[in-house]
Amino acid sequence: MSEHFSDRLRRTAEPIWKAQHAHPFVRGVGQGNLDRERFEYWVRQDYCFLVEYCRLFALAAARSPDLPTLTRFAELLRATAVTEMSLHRELAAGLGISEAELEGEPMAPTTQAYTDFLVRTAATGDFAELCAALLPCMWGFSEIGLQLALGPRPADTRLAAWVDAYADPDFAALADWCRGLVDRLGANAPPATLQAMEAAFMTSSRYELAFWGMAWRMERWPA
Amino acid sequence: MSEHFSDRLRRTAEPIWKAQHAHPFVRGVGQGNLDRERFEYWVRQDYCFLVEYCRLFALAAARSPDLPTLTRFAELLRATAVTEMSLHRELAAGLGISEAELEGEPMAPTTQAYTDFLVRTAATGDFAELCAALLPCMWGFSEIGLQLALGPRPADTRLAAWVDAYADPDFAALADWCRGLVDRLGANAPPATLQAMEAAFMTSSRYELAFWGMAWRMERWPA
Amino acid sequence: MSEHFSDRLRRTAEPIWKAQHAHPFVRGVGQGNLDRERFEYWVRQDYCFLVEYCRLFALAAARSPDLPTLTRFAELLRATAVTEMSLHRELAAGLGISEAELEGEPMAPTTQAYTDFLVRTAATGDFAELCAALLPCMWGFSEIGLQLALGPRPADTRLAAWVDAYADPDFAALADWCRGLVDRLGANAPPATLQAMEAAFMTSSRYELAFWGMAWRMERWPA
Amino acid sequence: MSEHFSDRLRRTAEPIWKAQHAHPFVRGVGQGNLDRERFEYWVRQDYCFLVEYCRLFALAAARSPDLPTLTRFAELLRATAVTEMSLHRELAAGLGISEAELEGEPMAPTTQAYTDFLVRTAATGDFAELCAALLPCMWGFSEIGLQLALGPRPADTRLAAWVDAYADPDFAALADWCRGLVDRLGANAPPATLQAMEAAFMTSSRYELAFWGMAWRMERWPA
């Protein structure tokens, strides 16, 4: 049987994804020794990210070619806006960050660049590009969560909860559904579409890696 | 206290809304004597409409200026895609229409014209226009449901269920929330924005009335 | 050599296109006996149409996959907004319609339905659907112009000028370029894309025919 | 008379715009001693930028509230896609960069971040935000061109031509037209709109400054 399109994408992005797994931020989560300041920074910026990721799911729902796909994205949107963001708010509360502070957090340069890329692609690209652009975030977090869950459980309860959330089989199932969607859209697609999908997948992969780097060095806008 | 913007819109559209209340289709629902064929036609076309109305909520979520508005539209989208459309599928099943038949129903001219107007406005207009365009459907159905609920309960259980659904206080609360949003967007808006909002509200109102007419004469595309 | 995709589209739409050629409005132009009132109505509504058709070219430019395509649509947009609309303004002036009157003309139901379909498809569909949706207008007018030019020249100078404009080889070249674009986008495209493209082409073809009908009966919104 | 909205925007952005005028890249152009490598880098990246800036004008045309605004953006789009990009191709040719090389140039991180921000805002924001986002590029280049033209003419003919292009009164007129449009959209706009417009203007201003910095250090993606 021939390789799925998502396998090919994953292989092309291998050096970037490998660098994600090896990133000191990710390893710090797994080893339970990531410092609180960097983790707090990540929580704030990921909250900003999720607001925009919701817009991505919303545009995906709006542009879905059929009702089952539309419904799935509608559920993903609501789950993100309601469930996942609530978890972030709780996590933030545990770190002493008020909801108002969280809402008022300005996006750092990498968060803005990544989310502008995602929303722009979702609004003006073809539906297949939109799906290829949103895949690396879901798939990557699931892969990282599952990988870290193989190691010893982090002593830090917050970091342990982080691993649990992204190692969750339900989350893996969501990522699998997205992969399947990309595979279906890539099957029999003409070369120009495949190229555009690969470009979107690679750009998002690069931004996923850059997001860890941003959190690690607690990036700020130049004064 | 000055009048809310939505009161002004409602007043401008009064002749059209009055014609809705007086429409033989609407009166037939209330009196419980609407023939089954016309009702069945309406169920099929309203199902087509709802798929596109979901896209409208999705675009509203994608373009919401803040997280609470985004979240509310995300919930509306899911409630429509999952709950309301399931009710339509049940209603259709009760009328002997299979799910496959329902999904395969082609849009009649008025359904297509109305939904293309809505999605086009949602995709390329300002957010305030999007909200003004989506209001007449929610508000109108709530008003009609509440009005019909004042009369005797239709003997036909299907029509009685129809009245119950749209007379529901939760549905009225949704319509109120949409009105409040339009009021906030219209408050202190410059004349050009108010004009664009009024034009969108009037166009949707006209299409709401035309939708009853379409169902009454069971409109089809010319051969 | 295998058939081009646009040949297949044209063949599927044959009954609709044939009905266009046979339409009393089109025949009236060719025979030079179309009454002035209907022609005037058409000029007004086609002006409304062109404003929206410009938006279609603009969205096509914005979403073009490469610079040559973007540039071509940029030129088409400017040619339509500046040159073709000036010709309509002159034509209108010759009919005693002031520019202010022309700008203030409200869209009739068919013009609104067609242009909302076009802009909605251009804003939320894939680029291939956008191109398939815009083709029937350009190709159809070119085909009708060339067909009418084979007959005797209409005595009415306005109708003769109309035939000249759409029989122009430059206009045919534009239509050919659009066909070529659709052929390239359809080549090797997966079934779902081809279906979406065909659906868009058929819907626009139906609206092209309906546009002649609208002008013939001088359609107005119901009171 | 009260201050125009664009004056207020300009004042808020003053530290950023001042930093642009003082930037070694800009001063190097004015003093005629900018090294060829950095200038070549800028030509390549600005060419990438212009392709996306065309998409911005196209979306502006598609979403213009009236025909004169639509037509103006159509002309700007064509002038950029045809005239300005030809000048860049000539400039590149003079530097020994082939057209194929120019077309194949990958966007550096800052070019990608800025253009994704612009296209995203143009596609999903309100029309007023779109206009506020596109203003800093046109106005800023005009201001810098006029400022440099006050000094001695750079000996380097390429840099002299650069100054001439952006000090051109026609270019200043375009920037003025954009300012006037932003002023009209900001007049009587509600606070939320003014805030969104200011945020867009500030973000673009920051990216304009970052663009000089990118060219100065010849930014590349991390390996």
Coordinates of C-alpha atoms in Angstrom, one line a residue, chain A residues 55-201:
Chain A
R55 CA -10.7 31.5 14.5
L56 CA -9.0 28.9 12.4
F57 CA -11.5 26.1 13.4
A58 CA -14.3 28.6 12.7
L59 CA -13.0 29.4 9.2
A60 CA -12.6 25.6 8.6
A61 CA -16.2 25.1 9.6
A62 CA -17.4 28.0 7.4
R63 CA -15.5 26.6 4.4
S64 CA -16.1 22.8 5.0
P65 CA -17.2 21.0 1.8
D66 CA -19.8 18.9 3.6
L67 CA -21.9 18.8 6.8
P68 CA -19.9 16.0 8.7
T69 CA -16.7 18.0 8.3
L70 CA -18.5 21.3 9.2
T71 CA -19.9 19.6 12.3
R72 CA -16.6 18.2 13.4
F73 CA -14.9 21.6 13.1
A74 CA -17.8 23.1 15.0
E75 CA -17.2 20.7 17.8
L76 CA -13.5 21.3 17.8
L77 CA -14.1 25.0 17.9
R78 CA -16.4 24.8 20.8
A79 CA -14.2 22.3 22.7
T80 CA -11.2 24.7 22.2
A81 CA -13.1 27.9 23.1
V82 CA -14.9 26.4 26.1
T83 CA -13.0 23.4 27.4
E84 CA -9.4 23.9 26.5
M85 CA -9.4 27.6 27.2
S86 CA -11.0 26.9 30.6
L87 CA -8.1 24.6 31.4
H88 CA -5.7 27.3 30.5
R89 CA -7.6 29.7 32.7
E90 CA -7.4 27.3 35.6
L91 CA -3.7 26.6 35.0
A92 CA -3.2 30.4 34.9
A93 CA -5.1 30.8 38.1
G94 CA -2.9 28.2 39.8
L95 CA 0.1 30.3 38.7
G96 CA -1.5 33.4 40.2
I97 CA -2.4 35.0 36.8
S98 CA -5.9 36.6 36.9
E99 CA -8.3 36.1 34.1
A100 CA -8.1 39.8 33.3
E101 CA -4.3 39.6 33.1
L102 CA -4.6 36.6 30.8
E103 CA -7.1 38.3 28.5
G104 CA -4.9 41.5 28.4
E105 CA -1.7 39.6 27.6
P106 CA -0.2 41.1 24.4
M107 CA 1.0 38.6 21.7
A108 CA 4.7 38.2 21.4
P109 CA 6.2 38.5 17.9
T110 CA 6.3 34.7 17.2
T111 CA 2.7 34.2 18.4
Q112 CA 1.5 37.0 16.2
A113 CA 3.5 35.8 13.2
Y114 CA 2.3 32.2 13.5
T115 CA -1.4 33.1 14.1
D116 CA -1.4 35.7 11.3
F117 CA -0.1 33.0 9.0
L118 CA -2.7 30.5 10.1
V119 CA -5.7 32.9 9.8
R120 CA -4.5 34.4 6.6
T121 CA -4.1 30.9 5.1
A122 CA -7.5 29.9 6.4
A123 CA -9.2 33.0 5.0
T124 CA -7.6 33.2 1.5
G125 CA -6.0 29.8 0.7
D126 CA -7.8 26.7 -0.5
F127 CA -9.5 24.5 2.1
A128 CA -6.8 21.9 1.6
E129 CA -4.1 24.4 2.6
L130 CA -6.1 25.5 5.6
C131 CA -6.2 21.8 6.8
A132 CA -2.5 21.3 6.1
A133 CA -1.7 24.5 8.1
L134 CA -3.6 23.5 11.1
L135 CA -2.3 19.9 11.3
P136 CA 1.2 20.5 12.8
C137 CA -0.1 22.0 16.0
M138 CA -2.6 19.2 16.8
W139 CA -0.4 16.4 15.6
G140 CA 2.8 17.8 17.1
F141 CA 1.3 18.3 20.6
S142 CA -0.2 14.8 20.5
E143 CA 3.1 13.3 19.5
I144 CA 5.0 15.2 22.1
G145 CA 2.5 14.4 24.8
L146 CA 2.6 10.7 24.0
Q147 CA 6.4 10.7 23.9
L148 CA 6.7 12.4 27.2
A149 CA 4.1 10.1 28.8
L150 CA 6.5 7.2 28.0
G151 CA 9.0 8.7 30.5
P152 CA 8.7 9.0 34.3
R153 CA 5.9 11.3 35.4
P154 CA 7.1 14.8 36.2
A155 CA 7.1 15.6 39.9
D156 CA 5.7 19.1 39.3
T157 CA 1.9 18.6 39.2
R158 CA 1.4 21.3 36.7
L159 CA 3.8 19.8 34.3
A160 CA 2.4 16.3 34.9
A161 CA -1.1 17.7 34.1
W162 CA 0.3 19.3 30.9
V163 CA 1.7 15.9 29.8
D164 CA -1.6 14.2 30.7
A165 CA -3.6 16.6 28.6
Y166 CA -1.7 16.2 25.5
A167 CA -1.1 12.4 25.9
D168 CA -4.9 11.9 26.2
P169 CA -6.2 9.3 23.7
D170 CA -9.1 11.7 22.9
F171 CA -6.6 14.3 21.8
A172 CA -4.7 11.7 19.8
A173 CA -8.0 10.8 18.1
L174 CA -8.6 14.4 17.2
A175 CA -5.1 14.6 15.7
D176 CA -5.8 11.4 13.8
W177 CA -9.0 12.8 12.4
C178 CA -7.1 15.9 11.1
R179 CA -4.4 13.6 9.6
G180 CA -7.1 11.6 7.8
L181 CA -8.7 14.8 6.5
V182 CA -5.3 15.9 5.1
D183 CA -4.8 12.5 3.6
R184 CA -8.2 12.6 1.9
L185 CA -7.6 16.1 0.6
G186 CA -4.1 15.1 -0.6
A187 CA -5.2 11.9 -2.3
N188 CA -5.3 12.4 -6.1
A189 CA -4.7 16.2 -5.7
P190 CA -2.7 17.8 -8.5
P191 CA 0.9 18.8 -7.9
A192 CA 0.2 22.5 -7.3
T193 CA -2.2 21.6 -4.5
L194 CA 0.2 19.2 -2.9
Q195 CA 3.0 21.8 -3.1
A196 CA 0.8 24.4 -1.4
M197 CA -0.2 21.9 1.3
E198 CA 3.4 21.0 1.9
A199 CA 4.4 24.6 2.1
A200 CA 1.7 25.3 4.6
F201 CA 2.6 22.2 6.7

